[in-house]
Amino acid sequence: MIWNDEYETLPREAMEALQLKRLRDVVDRVYATVPFYRNKLSEAGFKPGDLRKLSDLARLPFTTKSDLRDTYPFGMFAVPMEEVVRVHASSGTTGKPVVVGYTRRDIDTWSELMARTLSCGGTTSGDVVHNAYGYGLFTGGLGAHYGAEKIGATVIPMSGGNTKRQIMIMQDFGSTILLCTPSYALNIADVMKEEGIDPDALKLKCGLFGAEPWSESMRKEIEKKLKISALDIYGLSEVIGPGVSSECIEEKHGLHIFEDHFIPEIIDPATGERLPHGEAGELVFTTVTKEAFPVLRYRTRDITRLFPTPCSCGRTLVRMERISGRTDDMLIIRGVNVFPSQIESVLMTVEGVEPHYQLIVSREGSLDVLEVQVEVNESLFSDEIKRLETLSRRIEHDIKDLLGVSCKVKLVEPKTIQRSEGKAKRVIDKRKI
Ligand code: DLL
């Protein structure tokens, strides 16, 4: 099912003409309103009007997460605050989040894009959409919510957590579409099994899963355990949130990018050179319709490749392969983006803790588990066990406070964590996805 026939099936030439028109418009707008972009564009010798063809995009400078940090919180907004009706935020590399803003029109655009995404999974006004993405600063909950309402479906705004209750509501309310992270979908399936609930007792048909990496084998497992079709959906706060690209139920092969709003490029992360279709590299997006928070050539750090092969669903939108990794050290733990540097910033506020630590991530059942091992100095380590335990609890609490993820802190003897001979290996990720 295609939500917006006109734009999702545009012939290539018409799509490129539309992209060029919109790209010129956004470059003019940010040049006029965002000092960061005016400076960056001027440094690159670029003036509004210089953009003649779509390929000129490759001459524009990149934008990175650290640019967003430097302009925290609202420095990248292209409209006055009176026009901003909503903000969301995602993890930055330090203690401060990245803040993104939306005008009323941006919220409409986002709702349209999420309506498209949900339609990729066959959602109609007759469906009951069980939305277990987190509501709050995270873009998942509210983004999906507005899209489902736009379709006219019945939305259950569950947010995450309390799995047994989620299952009860799904049974009682007759949920047909499930929205959550893929690992949470597996968790729901496991709890259903423990509770002796047969998936046939539910009306679920399809799930739209994203916000973290997953694999084909996880798809198969979710589909088998919940007896549904499982689709991959992708997005990031800096670009809009979910609603950037989505698989279609017809092929479940690659995610269609909503190119009339976001122009994708793949670059070599080392050189910044643009790579041709088919080659894997870092995904870069330019938003061409957003008003409050447009980004030019934003480096997502996500690795994928693009392929323009026609799709049997009828969409002409280019597809991206599922995300295969990242170029930085960001981890996603239970759907929350975590940078090792954020944990380090908490550890370094604690007296007696040494700057040697390691994060061990594993999966128990379908749940991510994070253990933080950190060295403490000799005098602290020889202290009473009780004091050490109190200290561990305090660090666990501070990490939870800052990042919103629970972890287990293990204080270890000086010199037990392996020293690096180059780049420190801060993370041991034992998850098999
Ligand atoms: O995770 C938006 C979202 C919400 C997408 C709900 C899909 C569903 P952020 O919190 O800003 O936004 O995190 C964005 O999550 O750069 C990827 O590294 C990762 N990510 C998102 N979707 C996928 C996916 C939301 N389908 C970061 N596969 C992105 C792999 C994903 N990684």
PDB file of C-alpha atoms in Angstrom, residues 85-317:
ATOM      1  CA  VAL A  85       6.399  23.981  18.276  1.00  0.00           C
ATOM      2  CA  ARG A  86       8.379  20.936  19.446  1.00  0.00           C
ATOM      3  CA  VAL A  87      11.887  19.848  20.378  1.00  0.00           C
ATOM      4  CA  HIS A  88      13.346  16.359  20.653  1.00  0.00           C
ATOM      5  CA  ALA A  89      16.847  15.258  21.619  1.00  0.00           C
ATOM      6  CA  SER A  90      19.248  12.355  21.194  1.00  0.00           C
ATOM      7  CA  SER A  91      22.585  11.433  22.749  1.00  0.00           C
ATOM      8  CA  GLY A  92      25.574  13.584  22.044  1.00  0.00           C
ATOM      9  CA  THR A  93      29.111  12.303  22.483  1.00  0.00           C
ATOM     10  CA  THR A  94      29.459  14.097  25.817  1.00  0.00           C
ATOM     11  CA  GLY A  95      27.003  14.873  28.594  1.00  0.00           C
ATOM     12  CA  LYS A  96      24.866  17.201  26.479  1.00  0.00           C
ATOM     13  CA  PRO A  97      22.272  15.881  24.046  1.00  0.00           C
ATOM     14  CA  VAL A  98      21.762  17.001  20.465  1.00  0.00           C
ATOM     15  CA  VAL A  99      18.602  19.096  20.293  1.00  0.00           C
ATOM     16  CA  VAL A 100      16.386  19.191  17.229  1.00  0.00           C
ATOM     17  CA  GLY A 101      13.371  21.442  16.550  1.00  0.00           C
ATOM     18  CA  TYR A 102      10.194  21.303  14.482  1.00  0.00           C
ATOM     19  CA  THR A 103       7.809  23.927  13.154  1.00  0.00           C
ATOM     20  CA  ARG A 104       4.143  23.100  12.736  1.00  0.00           C
ATOM     21  CA  ARG A 105       4.821  22.320   9.096  1.00  0.00           C
ATOM     22  CA  ASP A 106       7.742  20.055  10.063  1.00  0.00           C
ATOM     23  CA  ILE A 107       5.380  18.087  12.309  1.00  0.00           C
ATOM     24  CA  ASP A 108       3.000  17.753   9.347  1.00  0.00           C
ATOM     25  CA  THR A 109       5.843  16.575   7.111  1.00  0.00           C
ATOM     26  CA  TRP A 110       6.946  14.080   9.731  1.00  0.00           C
ATOM     27  CA  SER A 111       3.398  12.763  10.165  1.00  0.00           C
ATOM     28  CA  GLU A 112       3.164  12.306   6.397  1.00  0.00           C
ATOM     29  CA  LEU A 113       6.467  10.419   6.349  1.00  0.00           C
ATOM     30  CA  MET A 114       5.419   8.154   9.190  1.00  0.00           C
ATOM     31  CA  ALA A 115       2.078   7.595   7.467  1.00  0.00           C
ATOM     32  CA  ARG A 116       4.103   6.463   4.434  1.00  0.00           C
ATOM     33  CA  THR A 117       6.221   4.205   6.661  1.00  0.00           C
ATOM     34  CA  LEU A 118       3.209   2.610   8.317  1.00  0.00           C
ATOM     35  CA  SER A 119       1.594   2.148   4.904  1.00  0.00           C
ATOM     36  CA  CYS A 120       4.726   0.294   3.788  1.00  0.00           C
ATOM     37  CA  GLY A 121       3.568  -2.336   6.289  1.00  0.00           C
ATOM     38  CA  GLY A 122      -0.023  -2.222   5.039  1.00  0.00           C
ATOM     39  CA  THR A 123      -1.460  -0.128   7.900  1.00  0.00           C
ATOM     40  CA  THR A 124      -4.907   1.379   7.241  1.00  0.00           C
ATOM     41  CA  SER A 125      -7.527   3.248   9.256  1.00  0.00           C
ATOM     42  CA  GLY A 126      -8.935  -0.139  10.295  1.00  0.00           C
ATOM     43  CA  ASP A 127      -5.772  -1.048  12.212  1.00  0.00           C
ATOM     44  CA  VAL A 128      -5.004  -0.888  15.917  1.00  0.00           C
ATOM     45  CA  VAL A 129      -1.450   0.415  16.238  1.00  0.00           C
ATOM     46  CA  HIS A 130       0.361  -0.652  19.383  1.00  0.00           C
ATOM     47  CA  ASN A 131       3.104   1.930  19.786  1.00  0.00           C
ATOM     48  CA  ALA A 132       5.768   0.692  22.191  1.00  0.00           C
ATOM     49  CA  TYR A 133       8.464   3.131  21.061  1.00  0.00           C
ATOM     50  CA  GLY A 134       9.392   5.391  23.971  1.00  0.00           C
ATOM     51  CA  TYR A 135       7.469   8.656  24.297  1.00  0.00           C
ATOM     52  CA  GLY A 136       9.485  11.678  25.382  1.00  0.00           C
ATOM     53  CA  LEU A 137      12.590  13.345  24.025  1.00  0.00           C
ATOM     54  CA  PHE A 138      13.245  10.229  21.915  1.00  0.00           C
ATOM     55  CA  THR A 139      11.677  10.690  18.479  1.00  0.00           C
ATOM     56  CA  GLY A 140      10.298   7.142  18.194  1.00  0.00           C
ATOM     57  CA  GLY A 141       7.109   7.416  20.271  1.00  0.00           C
ATOM     58  CA  LEU A 142       5.632  10.715  19.139  1.00  0.00           C
ATOM     59  CA  GLY A 143       6.894  10.396  15.557  1.00  0.00           C
ATOM     60  CA  ALA A 144       5.121   7.081  15.058  1.00  0.00           C
ATOM     61  CA  HIS A 145       2.086   8.290  16.982  1.00  0.00           C
ATOM     62  CA  TYR A 146       1.355  11.214  14.666  1.00  0.00           C
ATOM     63  CA  GLY A 147       1.853   9.075  11.553  1.00  0.00           C
ATOM     64  CA  ALA A 148      -0.598   6.446  12.771  1.00  0.00           C
ATOM     65  CA  GLU A 149      -3.164   9.116  13.650  1.00  0.00           C
ATOM     66  CA  LYS A 150      -2.741  10.676  10.217  1.00  0.00           C
ATOM     67  CA  ILE A 151      -3.688   7.354   8.658  1.00  0.00           C
ATOM     68  CA  GLY A 152      -6.692   7.299  10.947  1.00  0.00           C
ATOM     69  CA  ALA A 153      -5.654   4.098  12.695  1.00  0.00           C
ATOM     70  CA  THR A 154      -6.499   3.590  16.365  1.00  0.00           C
ATOM     71  CA  VAL A 155      -3.326   4.364  18.299  1.00  0.00           C
ATOM     72  CA  ILE A 156      -2.434   2.797  21.625  1.00  0.00           C
ATOM     73  CA  PRO A 157       0.279   5.072  23.063  1.00  0.00           C
ATOM     74  CA  MET A 158       1.959   2.401  25.196  1.00  0.00           C
ATOM     75  CA  SER A 159       5.581   3.613  25.280  1.00  0.00           C
ATOM     76  CA  GLY A 160       8.154   1.006  26.415  1.00  0.00           C
ATOM     77  CA  GLY A 161       8.328  -1.269  29.451  1.00  0.00           C
ATOM     78  CA  ASN A 162       5.967  -3.363  31.558  1.00  0.00           C
ATOM     79  CA  THR A 163       5.920  -6.202  29.082  1.00  0.00           C
ATOM     80  CA  LYS A 164       3.183  -8.318  30.669  1.00  0.00           C
ATOM     81  CA  ARG A 165       0.857  -5.339  30.584  1.00  0.00           C
ATOM     82  CA  GLN A 166       1.767  -4.695  26.940  1.00  0.00           C
ATOM     83  CA  ILE A 167       0.767  -8.258  26.122  1.00  0.00           C
ATOM     84  CA  MET A 168      -2.508  -7.980  28.034  1.00  0.00           C
ATOM     85  CA  ILE A 169      -3.390  -4.769  26.178  1.00  0.00           C
ATOM     86  CA  MET A 170      -2.467  -6.323  22.831  1.00  0.00           C
ATOM     87  CA  GLN A 171      -4.808  -9.212  23.562  1.00  0.00           C
ATOM     88  CA  ASP A 172      -7.667  -7.150  24.955  1.00  0.00           C
ATOM     89  CA  PHE A 173      -7.542  -4.250  22.472  1.00  0.00           C
ATOM     90  CA  GLY A 174      -6.842  -6.403  19.427  1.00  0.00           C
ATOM     91  CA  SER A 175      -3.580  -4.707  18.369  1.00  0.00           C
ATOM     92  CA  THR A 176      -2.774  -5.450  14.724  1.00  0.00           C
ATOM     93  CA  ILE A 177       0.433  -3.455  14.163  1.00  0.00           C
ATOM     94  CA  LEU A 178       3.369  -3.482  16.588  1.00  0.00           C
ATOM     95  CA  LEU A 179       5.885  -0.645  16.767  1.00  0.00           C
ATOM     96  CA  CYS A 180       9.025  -1.051  18.907  1.00  0.00           C
ATOM     97  CA  THR A 181      12.709  -1.873  18.705  1.00  0.00           C
ATOM     98  CA  PRO A 182      13.474  -5.334  17.277  1.00  0.00           C
ATOM     99  CA  SER A 183      15.075  -6.471  20.541  1.00  0.00           C
ATOM    100  CA  TYR A 184      11.956  -5.457  22.436  1.00  0.00           C
ATOM    101  CA  ALA A 185       9.798  -7.386  19.963  1.00  0.00           C
ATOM    102  CA  LEU A 186      11.825 -10.494  20.798  1.00  0.00           C
ATOM    103  CA  ASN A 187      11.476  -9.756  24.481  1.00  0.00           C
ATOM    104  CA  ILE A 188       7.700  -9.515  24.094  1.00  0.00           C
ATOM    105  CA  ALA A 189       7.731 -12.855  22.250  1.00  0.00           C
ATOM    106  CA  ASP A 190       9.788 -14.484  25.017  1.00  0.00           C
ATOM    107  CA  VAL A 191       7.515 -13.191  27.776  1.00  0.00           C
ATOM    108  CA  MET A 192       4.475 -14.398  25.837  1.00  0.00           C
ATOM    109  CA  LYS A 193       5.995 -17.849  25.705  1.00  0.00           C
ATOM    110  CA  GLU A 194       6.767 -17.809  29.438  1.00  0.00           C
ATOM    111  CA  GLU A 195       3.192 -16.798  30.143  1.00  0.00           C
ATOM    112  CA  GLY A 196       1.901 -19.575  27.922  1.00  0.00           C
ATOM    113  CA  ILE A 197       0.243 -17.165  25.462  1.00  0.00           C
ATOM    114  CA  ASP A 198      -0.070 -18.469  21.923  1.00  0.00           C
ATOM    115  CA  PRO A 199       0.664 -15.787  19.278  1.00  0.00           C
ATOM    116  CA  ASP A 200      -2.516 -16.929  17.567  1.00  0.00           C
ATOM    117  CA  ALA A 201      -4.420 -15.443  20.510  1.00  0.00           C
ATOM    118  CA  LEU A 202      -3.276 -12.037  19.216  1.00  0.00           C
ATOM    119  CA  LYS A 203      -4.390 -10.220  16.083  1.00  0.00           C
ATOM    120  CA  LEU A 204      -0.918  -8.885  15.228  1.00  0.00           C
ATOM    121  CA  LYS A 205      -0.121  -8.892  11.509  1.00  0.00           C
ATOM    122  CA  CYS A 206       2.923  -6.741  11.097  1.00  0.00           C
ATOM    123  CA  GLY A 207       5.659  -5.004  13.078  1.00  0.00           C
ATOM    124  CA  LEU A 208       7.737  -1.974  12.090  1.00  0.00           C
ATOM    125  CA  PHE A 209      11.022  -2.245  13.912  1.00  0.00           C
ATOM    126  CA  GLY A 210      14.002   0.073  14.045  1.00  0.00           C
ATOM    127  CA  ALA A 211      16.113   2.466  16.131  1.00  0.00           C
ATOM    128  CA  GLU A 212      18.879  -0.134  16.537  1.00  0.00           C
ATOM    129  CA  PRO A 213      20.811  -2.550  14.346  1.00  0.00           C
ATOM    130  CA  TRP A 214      19.342  -5.983  13.694  1.00  0.00           C
ATOM    131  CA  SER A 215      19.810  -8.798  11.223  1.00  0.00           C
ATOM    132  CA  GLU A 216      17.990 -11.108   8.826  1.00  0.00           C
ATOM    133  CA  SER A 217      18.185 -13.920  11.352  1.00  0.00           C
ATOM    134  CA  MET A 218      16.555 -11.717  13.974  1.00  0.00           C
ATOM    135  CA  ARG A 219      13.827 -10.903  11.467  1.00  0.00           C
ATOM    136  CA  LYS A 220      13.171 -14.621  10.934  1.00  0.00           C
ATOM    137  CA  GLU A 221      13.065 -15.234  14.663  1.00  0.00           C
ATOM    138  CA  ILE A 222      10.614 -12.396  15.338  1.00  0.00           C
ATOM    139  CA  GLU A 223       8.411 -13.459  12.431  1.00  0.00           C
ATOM    140  CA  LYS A 224       8.333 -17.054  13.628  1.00  0.00           C
ATOM    141  CA  LYS A 225       7.774 -16.301  17.293  1.00  0.00           C
ATOM    142  CA  LEU A 226       5.101 -13.622  16.833  1.00  0.00           C
ATOM    143  CA  LYS A 227       3.665 -14.978  13.551  1.00  0.00           C
ATOM    144  CA  ILE A 228       3.870 -11.576  11.862  1.00  0.00           C
ATOM    145  CA  SER A 229       5.713  -9.797   9.046  1.00  0.00           C
ATOM    146  CA  ALA A 230       8.653  -7.819  10.441  1.00  0.00           C
ATOM    147  CA  LEU A 231       9.880  -4.736   8.574  1.00  0.00           C
ATOM    148  CA  ASP A 232      12.970  -2.599   9.102  1.00  0.00           C
ATOM    149  CA  ILE A 233      12.432   1.153   9.500  1.00  0.00           C
ATOM    150  CA  TYR A 234      15.195   3.715   9.835  1.00  0.00           C
ATOM    151  CA  GLY A 235      15.696   7.282  10.876  1.00  0.00           C
ATOM    152  CA  LEU A 236      17.670   9.575  13.131  1.00  0.00           C
ATOM    153  CA  SER A 237      16.740  12.609  15.190  1.00  0.00           C
ATOM    154  CA  GLU A 238      19.095  14.947  13.351  1.00  0.00           C
ATOM    155  CA  VAL A 239      17.308  14.245  10.058  1.00  0.00           C
ATOM    156  CA  ILE A 240      13.726  14.057  11.431  1.00  0.00           C
ATOM    157  CA  GLY A 241      13.423  10.909  13.576  1.00  0.00           C
ATOM    158  CA  PRO A 242      11.831   7.705  12.237  1.00  0.00           C
ATOM    159  CA  GLY A 243      10.336   8.212   8.772  1.00  0.00           C
ATOM    160  CA  VAL A 244      13.565   8.581   6.786  1.00  0.00           C
ATOM    161  CA  SER A 245      13.345   5.176   5.099  1.00  0.00           C
ATOM    162  CA  SER A 246      11.337   1.989   5.328  1.00  0.00           C
ATOM    163  CA  GLU A 247      11.141  -1.481   3.881  1.00  0.00           C
ATOM    164  CA  CYS A 248       7.988  -2.408   2.018  1.00  0.00           C
ATOM    165  CA  ILE A 249       6.023  -5.523   2.894  1.00  0.00           C
ATOM    166  CA  GLU A 250       6.096  -6.624  -0.756  1.00  0.00           C
ATOM    167  CA  GLU A 251       9.857  -7.226  -0.949  1.00  0.00           C
ATOM    168  CA  LYS A 252      11.295  -6.714   2.553  1.00  0.00           C
ATOM    169  CA  HIS A 253      14.535  -6.041   0.788  1.00  0.00           C
ATOM    170  CA  GLY A 254      16.173  -2.687   1.356  1.00  0.00           C
ATOM    171  CA  LEU A 255      14.603   0.448   2.815  1.00  0.00           C
ATOM    172  CA  HIS A 256      13.005   2.996   0.471  1.00  0.00           C
ATOM    173  CA  ILE A 257      14.364   6.451   1.249  1.00  0.00           C
ATOM    174  CA  PHE A 258      11.819   9.281   1.125  1.00  0.00           C
ATOM    175  CA  GLU A 259      13.987  11.175  -1.325  1.00  0.00           C
ATOM    176  CA  ASP A 260      11.599  14.021  -1.985  1.00  0.00           C
ATOM    177  CA  HIS A 261      12.507  15.172   1.569  1.00  0.00           C
ATOM    178  CA  PHE A 262      15.977  13.737   2.172  1.00  0.00           C
ATOM    179  CA  ILE A 263      18.763  13.497  -0.393  1.00  0.00           C
ATOM    180  CA  PRO A 264      21.037  10.555   0.417  1.00  0.00           C
ATOM    181  CA  GLU A 265      24.698  10.202  -0.473  1.00  0.00           C
ATOM    182  CA  ILE A 266      27.241   7.513   0.335  1.00  0.00           C
ATOM    183  CA  ILE A 267      30.763   8.692   1.056  1.00  0.00           C
ATOM    184  CA  ASP A 268      34.079   7.145   1.879  1.00  0.00           C
ATOM    185  CA  PRO A 269      34.302   7.967   5.600  1.00  0.00           C
ATOM    186  CA  ALA A 270      38.052   8.440   5.403  1.00  0.00           C
ATOM    187  CA  THR A 271      38.246  10.805   2.428  1.00  0.00           C
ATOM    188  CA  GLY A 272      34.739  12.272   2.245  1.00  0.00           C
ATOM    189  CA  GLU A 273      34.599  11.356  -1.475  1.00  0.00           C
ATOM    190  CA  ARG A 274      31.213  10.426  -2.845  1.00  0.00           C
ATOM    191  CA  LEU A 275      30.844   6.740  -3.753  1.00  0.00           C
ATOM    192  CA  PRO A 276      28.717   5.327  -6.571  1.00  0.00           C
ATOM    193  CA  HIS A 277      25.534   3.291  -6.056  1.00  0.00           C
ATOM    194  CA  GLY A 278      26.298  -0.214  -4.863  1.00  0.00           C
ATOM    195  CA  GLU A 279      29.387   0.678  -2.854  1.00  0.00           C
ATOM    196  CA  ALA A 280      29.253   0.572   0.927  1.00  0.00           C
ATOM    197  CA  GLY A 281      30.181   3.663   2.891  1.00  0.00           C
ATOM    198  CA  GLU A 282      28.854   6.283   5.278  1.00  0.00           C
ATOM    199  CA  LEU A 283      25.332   7.519   4.741  1.00  0.00           C
ATOM    200  CA  VAL A 284      24.961  11.310   4.447  1.00  0.00           C
ATOM    201  CA  PHE A 285      21.671  13.204   4.325  1.00  0.00           C
ATOM    202  CA  THR A 286      20.577  16.653   3.250  1.00  0.00           C
ATOM    203  CA  THR A 287      17.083  17.606   4.365  1.00  0.00           C
ATOM    204  CA  VAL A 288      15.373  19.690   1.699  1.00  0.00           C
ATOM    205  CA  THR A 289      11.990  20.516   3.214  1.00  0.00           C
ATOM    206  CA  LYS A 290      12.558  20.914   6.946  1.00  0.00           C
ATOM    207  CA  GLU A 291      12.055  24.410   8.316  1.00  0.00           C
ATOM    208  CA  ALA A 292      13.226  24.558  11.936  1.00  0.00           C
ATOM    209  CA  PHE A 293      16.242  22.267  11.761  1.00  0.00           C
ATOM    210  CA  PRO A 294      17.497  21.714   8.222  1.00  0.00           C
ATOM    211  CA  VAL A 295      20.811  19.902   7.833  1.00  0.00           C
ATOM    212  CA  LEU A 296      23.190  20.033   4.889  1.00  0.00           C
ATOM    213  CA  ARG A 297      25.200  16.880   4.176  1.00  0.00           C
ATOM    214  CA  TYR A 298      24.797  15.475   7.680  1.00  0.00           C
ATOM    215  CA  ARG A 299      27.187  12.594   8.365  1.00  0.00           C
ATOM    216  CA  THR A 300      25.103   9.887  10.024  1.00  0.00           C
ATOM    217  CA  ARG A 301      28.082   7.589  10.783  1.00  0.00           C
ATOM    218  CA  ASP A 302      25.844   4.711   9.694  1.00  0.00           C
ATOM    219  CA  ILE A 303      27.220   2.331   7.093  1.00  0.00           C
ATOM    220  CA  THR A 304      25.129   1.057   4.193  1.00  0.00           C
ATOM    221  CA  ARG A 305      24.899   1.063   0.396  1.00  0.00           C
ATOM    222  CA  LEU A 306      22.266   2.410  -1.987  1.00  0.00           C
ATOM    223  CA  PHE A 307      20.640   0.540  -4.859  1.00  0.00           C
ATOM    224  CA  PRO A 308      18.223   2.028  -7.394  1.00  0.00           C
ATOM    225  CA  THR A 309      16.761  -1.280  -8.687  1.00  0.00           C
ATOM    226  CA  PRO A 310      13.013  -1.050  -9.404  1.00  0.00           C
ATOM    227  CA  CYS A 311      10.822  -2.542  -6.697  1.00  0.00           C
ATOM    228  CA  SER A 312       7.706  -4.652  -7.167  1.00  0.00           C
ATOM    229  CA  CYS A 313       5.830  -2.432  -4.687  1.00  0.00           C
ATOM    230  CA  GLY A 314       5.791   0.327  -7.305  1.00  0.00           C
ATOM    231  CA  ARG A 315       7.842   2.854  -5.368  1.00  0.00           C
ATOM    232  CA  THR A 316      10.568   4.462  -7.431  1.00  0.00           C
ATOM    233  CA  LEU A 317      12.468   5.598  -4.337  1.00  0.00           C
TER     234      LEU A 317
END
